[in-house]
mmCIF file of C-alpha atoms in Angstrom:
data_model
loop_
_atom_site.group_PDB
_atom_site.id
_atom_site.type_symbol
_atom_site.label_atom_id
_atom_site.label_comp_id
_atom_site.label_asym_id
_atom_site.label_seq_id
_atom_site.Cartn_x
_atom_site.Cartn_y
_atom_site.Cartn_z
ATOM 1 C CA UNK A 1 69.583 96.879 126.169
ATOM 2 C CA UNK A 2 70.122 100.287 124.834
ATOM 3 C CA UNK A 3 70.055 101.619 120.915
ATOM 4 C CA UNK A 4 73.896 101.628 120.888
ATOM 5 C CA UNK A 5 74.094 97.936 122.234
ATOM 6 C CA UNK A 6 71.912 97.089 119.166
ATOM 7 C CA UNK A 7 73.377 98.890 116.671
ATOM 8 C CA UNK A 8 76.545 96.683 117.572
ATOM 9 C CA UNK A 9 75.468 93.787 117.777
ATOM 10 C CA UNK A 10 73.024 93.603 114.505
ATOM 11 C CA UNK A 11 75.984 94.637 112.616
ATOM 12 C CA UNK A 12 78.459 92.652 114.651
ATOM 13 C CA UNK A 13 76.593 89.098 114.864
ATOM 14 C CA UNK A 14 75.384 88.515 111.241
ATOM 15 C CA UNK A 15 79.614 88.989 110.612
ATOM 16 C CA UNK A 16 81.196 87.288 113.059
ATOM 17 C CA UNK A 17 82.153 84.253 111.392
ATOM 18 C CA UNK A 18 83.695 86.400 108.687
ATOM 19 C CA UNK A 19 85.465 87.958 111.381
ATOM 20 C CA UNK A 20 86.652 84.809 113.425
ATOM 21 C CA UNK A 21 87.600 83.445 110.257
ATOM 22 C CA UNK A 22 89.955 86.341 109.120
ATOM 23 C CA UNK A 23 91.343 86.042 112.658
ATOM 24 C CA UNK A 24 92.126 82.597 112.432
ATOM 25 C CA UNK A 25 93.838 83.290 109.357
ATOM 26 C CA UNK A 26 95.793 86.174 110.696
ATOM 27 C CA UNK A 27 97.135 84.429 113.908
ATOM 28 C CA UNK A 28 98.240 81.365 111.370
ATOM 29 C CA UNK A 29 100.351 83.232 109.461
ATOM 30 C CA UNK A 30 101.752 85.721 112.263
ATOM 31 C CA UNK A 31 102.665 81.852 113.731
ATOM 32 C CA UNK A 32 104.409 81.061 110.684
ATOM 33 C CA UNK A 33 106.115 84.567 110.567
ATOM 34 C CA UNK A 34 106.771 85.217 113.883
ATOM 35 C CA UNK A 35 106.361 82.792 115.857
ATOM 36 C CA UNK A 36 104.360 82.457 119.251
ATOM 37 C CA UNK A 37 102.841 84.103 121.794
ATOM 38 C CA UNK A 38 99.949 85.273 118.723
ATOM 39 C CA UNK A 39 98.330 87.424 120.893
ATOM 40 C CA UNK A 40 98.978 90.956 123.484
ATOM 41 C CA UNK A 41 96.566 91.198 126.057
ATOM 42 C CA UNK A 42 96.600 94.537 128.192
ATOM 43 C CA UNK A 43 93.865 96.110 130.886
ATOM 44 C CA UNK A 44 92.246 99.244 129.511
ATOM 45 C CA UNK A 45 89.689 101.260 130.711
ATOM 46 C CA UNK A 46 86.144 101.527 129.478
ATOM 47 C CA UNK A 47 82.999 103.306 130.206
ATOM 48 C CA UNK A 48 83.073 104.668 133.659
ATOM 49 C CA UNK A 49 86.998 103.900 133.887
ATOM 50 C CA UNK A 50 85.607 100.115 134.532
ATOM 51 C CA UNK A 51 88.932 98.532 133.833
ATOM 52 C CA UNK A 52 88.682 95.310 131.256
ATOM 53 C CA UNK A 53 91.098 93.203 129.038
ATOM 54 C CA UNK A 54 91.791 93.665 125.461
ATOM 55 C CA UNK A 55 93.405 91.250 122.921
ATOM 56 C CA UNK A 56 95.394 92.222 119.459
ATOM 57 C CA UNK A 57 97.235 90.137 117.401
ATOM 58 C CA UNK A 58 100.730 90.443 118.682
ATOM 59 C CA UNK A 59 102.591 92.704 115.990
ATOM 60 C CA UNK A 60 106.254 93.106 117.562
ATOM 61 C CA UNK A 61 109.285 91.227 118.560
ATOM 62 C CA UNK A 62 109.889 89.662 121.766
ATOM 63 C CA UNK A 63 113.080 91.115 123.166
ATOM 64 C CA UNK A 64 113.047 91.295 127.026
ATOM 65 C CA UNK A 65 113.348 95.156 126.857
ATOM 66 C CA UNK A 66 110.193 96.394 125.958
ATOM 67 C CA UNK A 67 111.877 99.518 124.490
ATOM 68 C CA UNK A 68 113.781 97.484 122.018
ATOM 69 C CA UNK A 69 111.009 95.594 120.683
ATOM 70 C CA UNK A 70 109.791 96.669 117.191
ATOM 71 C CA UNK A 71 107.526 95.727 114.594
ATOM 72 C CA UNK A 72 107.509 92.230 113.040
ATOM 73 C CA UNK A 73 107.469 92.675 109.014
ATOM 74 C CA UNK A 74 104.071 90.991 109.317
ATOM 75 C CA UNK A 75 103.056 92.649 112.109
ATOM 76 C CA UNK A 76 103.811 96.046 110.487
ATOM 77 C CA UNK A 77 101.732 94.984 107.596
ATOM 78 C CA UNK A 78 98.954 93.842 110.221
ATOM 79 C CA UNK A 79 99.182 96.915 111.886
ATOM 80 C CA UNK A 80 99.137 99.237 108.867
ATOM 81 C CA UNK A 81 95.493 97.907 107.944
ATOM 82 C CA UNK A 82 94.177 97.941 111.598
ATOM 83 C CA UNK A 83 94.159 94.025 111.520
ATOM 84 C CA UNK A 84 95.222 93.695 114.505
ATOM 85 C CA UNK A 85 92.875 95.222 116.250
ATOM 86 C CA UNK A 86 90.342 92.361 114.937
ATOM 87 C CA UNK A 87 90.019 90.407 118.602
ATOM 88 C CA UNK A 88 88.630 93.399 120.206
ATOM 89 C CA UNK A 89 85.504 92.361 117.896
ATOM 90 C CA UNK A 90 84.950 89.651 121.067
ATOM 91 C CA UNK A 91 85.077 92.795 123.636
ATOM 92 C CA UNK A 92 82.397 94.412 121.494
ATOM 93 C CA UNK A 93 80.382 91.076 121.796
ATOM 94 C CA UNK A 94 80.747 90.870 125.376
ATOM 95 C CA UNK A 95 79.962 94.446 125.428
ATOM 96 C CA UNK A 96 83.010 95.773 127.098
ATOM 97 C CA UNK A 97 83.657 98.102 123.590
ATOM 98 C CA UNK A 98 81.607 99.240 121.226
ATOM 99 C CA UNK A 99 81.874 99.408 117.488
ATOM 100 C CA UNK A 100 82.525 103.052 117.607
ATOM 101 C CA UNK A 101 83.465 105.514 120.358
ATOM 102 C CA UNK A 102 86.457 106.528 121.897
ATOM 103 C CA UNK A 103 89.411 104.605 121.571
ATOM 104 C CA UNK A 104 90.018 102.982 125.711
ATOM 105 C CA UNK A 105 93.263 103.734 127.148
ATOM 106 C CA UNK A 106 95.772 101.853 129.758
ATOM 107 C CA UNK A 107 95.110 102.997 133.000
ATOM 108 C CA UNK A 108 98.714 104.429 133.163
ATOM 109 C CA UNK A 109 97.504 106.704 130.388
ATOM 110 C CA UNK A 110 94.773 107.685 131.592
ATOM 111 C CA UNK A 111 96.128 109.058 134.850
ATOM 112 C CA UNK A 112 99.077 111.059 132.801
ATOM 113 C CA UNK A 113 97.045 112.314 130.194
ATOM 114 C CA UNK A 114 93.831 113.547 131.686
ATOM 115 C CA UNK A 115 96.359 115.251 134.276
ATOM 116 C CA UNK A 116 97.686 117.385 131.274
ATOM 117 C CA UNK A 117 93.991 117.721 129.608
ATOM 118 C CA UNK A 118 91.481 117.236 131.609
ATOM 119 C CA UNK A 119 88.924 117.253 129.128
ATOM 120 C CA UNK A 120 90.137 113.752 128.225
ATOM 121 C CA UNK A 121 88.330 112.509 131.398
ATOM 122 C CA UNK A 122 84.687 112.946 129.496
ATOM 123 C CA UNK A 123 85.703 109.799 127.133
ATOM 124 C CA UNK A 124 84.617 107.695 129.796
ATOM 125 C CA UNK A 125 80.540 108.803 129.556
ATOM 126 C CA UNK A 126 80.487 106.487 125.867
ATOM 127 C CA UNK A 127 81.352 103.063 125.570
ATOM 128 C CA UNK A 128 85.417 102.769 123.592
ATOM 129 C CA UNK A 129 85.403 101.910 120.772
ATOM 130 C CA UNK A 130 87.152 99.827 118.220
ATOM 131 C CA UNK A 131 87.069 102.423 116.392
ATOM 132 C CA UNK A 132 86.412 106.263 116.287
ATOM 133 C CA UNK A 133 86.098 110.085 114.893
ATOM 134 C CA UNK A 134 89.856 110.890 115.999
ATOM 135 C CA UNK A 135 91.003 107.945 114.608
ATOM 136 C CA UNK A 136 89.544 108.642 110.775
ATOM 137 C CA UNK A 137 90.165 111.798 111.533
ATOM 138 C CA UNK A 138 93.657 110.882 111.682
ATOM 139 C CA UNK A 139 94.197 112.958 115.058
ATOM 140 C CA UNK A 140 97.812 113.452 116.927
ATOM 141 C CA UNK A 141 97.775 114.243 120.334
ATOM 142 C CA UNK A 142 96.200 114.313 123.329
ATOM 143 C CA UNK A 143 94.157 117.816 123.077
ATOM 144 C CA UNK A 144 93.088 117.368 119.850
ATOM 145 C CA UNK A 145 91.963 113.358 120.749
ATOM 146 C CA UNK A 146 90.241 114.925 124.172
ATOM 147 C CA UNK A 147 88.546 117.437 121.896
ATOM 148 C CA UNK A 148 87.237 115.035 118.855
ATOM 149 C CA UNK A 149 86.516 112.195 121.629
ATOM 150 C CA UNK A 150 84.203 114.822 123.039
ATOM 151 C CA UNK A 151 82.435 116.217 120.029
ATOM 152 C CA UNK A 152 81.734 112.524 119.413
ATOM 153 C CA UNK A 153 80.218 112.290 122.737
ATOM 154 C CA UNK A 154 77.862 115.196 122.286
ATOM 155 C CA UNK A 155 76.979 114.492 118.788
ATOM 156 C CA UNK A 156 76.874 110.512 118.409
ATOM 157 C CA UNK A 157 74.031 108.960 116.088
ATOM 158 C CA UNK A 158 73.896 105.582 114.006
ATOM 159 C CA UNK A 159 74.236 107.964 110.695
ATOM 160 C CA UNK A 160 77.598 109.051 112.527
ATOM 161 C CA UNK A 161 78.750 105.765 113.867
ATOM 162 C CA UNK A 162 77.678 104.207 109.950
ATOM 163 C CA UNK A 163 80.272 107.305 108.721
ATOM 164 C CA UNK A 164 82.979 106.537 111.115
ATOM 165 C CA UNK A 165 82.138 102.446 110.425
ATOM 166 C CA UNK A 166 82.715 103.233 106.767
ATOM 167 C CA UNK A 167 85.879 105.563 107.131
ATOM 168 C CA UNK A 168 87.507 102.770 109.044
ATOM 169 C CA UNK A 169 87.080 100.305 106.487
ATOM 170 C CA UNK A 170 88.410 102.753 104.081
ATOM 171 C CA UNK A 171 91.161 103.117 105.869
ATOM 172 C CA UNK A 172 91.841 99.787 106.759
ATOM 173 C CA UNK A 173 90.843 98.977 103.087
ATOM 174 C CA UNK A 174 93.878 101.372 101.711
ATOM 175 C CA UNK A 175 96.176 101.644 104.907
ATOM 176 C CA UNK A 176 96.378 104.417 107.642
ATOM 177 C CA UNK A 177 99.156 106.409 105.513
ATOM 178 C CA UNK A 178 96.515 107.089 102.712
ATOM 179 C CA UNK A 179 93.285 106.330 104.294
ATOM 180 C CA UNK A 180 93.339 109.502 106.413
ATOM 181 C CA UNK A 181 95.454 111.291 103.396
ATOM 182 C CA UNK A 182 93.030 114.400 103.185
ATOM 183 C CA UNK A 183 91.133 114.097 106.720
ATOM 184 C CA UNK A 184 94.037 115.504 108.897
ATOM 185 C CA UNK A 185 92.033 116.897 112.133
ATOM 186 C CA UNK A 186 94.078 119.961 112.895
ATOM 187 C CA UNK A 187 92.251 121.820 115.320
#
């Protein structure tokens, strides 16, 4: 098992009924808001492009037309804080994610994007994440996520991973509006 693997799981395990707990809660009241199905599964792709399944806490409406779906009031509200993004904690158990790293992408993506920036395609030497730098960063599009993705890559540690850890909670803390208020990546 490798230092990374670890990290994750010492953090991750002594938690994890915290975690399942706060995920119980949140699928009860998305019921009671919004009804059923409470979660979104979707195939993304991890280290080495291995593809795997991920699970969120569904956010929008269910309108046949995927393009006319939009944000339940709850789910908004979820989605704001990053709570939906709590079931991935079991794909970081199971060790298809890590805690940090970059964040895994749809195969569709992945074959549009790294066509436009190739650099993109390193991601896949690091585990995803559930979280990472271009995230706290706050980053906006693809070369500047290929670029920060990257620099994580080369430069990844537990004190970085801890920073990132903490940033996230921040901004999960606060919301993504003023969490990364001040920590705009603009390269």
């Amino acid at each position: 098992m490798n230092r990374k693997r670890v990290f994750d799981l010492s953090l991750l395990l002594p938690l994890l009924p915290l975690f399942a707990l706060a995920v119980a809660v949140l699928a009860l009241l998305a019921l009671g808001t919004h009804g059923r199905p409470l979660f979104f599964q979707q195939i993304r792709l991890g280290r080495d492009r291995r593809p795997f399944r991920i699970w969120k806490l569904r956010t929008l409406t269910t309108e046949p037309d995927p393009l006319a779906r939009r944000p339940t009031r709850f789910g908004g509200w979820m989605r704001r804080r990053g709570l939906d993004e709590l079931p991935q904690l079991f794909n970081v158990l199971r060790g298809d994610m890590s805690l940090v790293g970059p964040r895994p992408l749809t195969p569709a993506d992945v074959q549009r994007l790294v066509g436009l920036h190739a650099p993109l395609a390193h991601r896949f030497r690091v585990p995803p994440g559930l979280t990472g730098l271009a995230q706290v960063a706050g980053a906006r599009g693809a070369a500047l996520t290929a670029a920060l993705d990257n620099e994580y890559a080369e430069t990844r540690s537990v004190a970085r991973d801890l920073t990132i850890l903490l940033r996230t909670f921040w901004i999960n803390l606060v919301g993504k509006r003023l969490g990364t208020r001040g920590t705009k990546a603009t390269r």
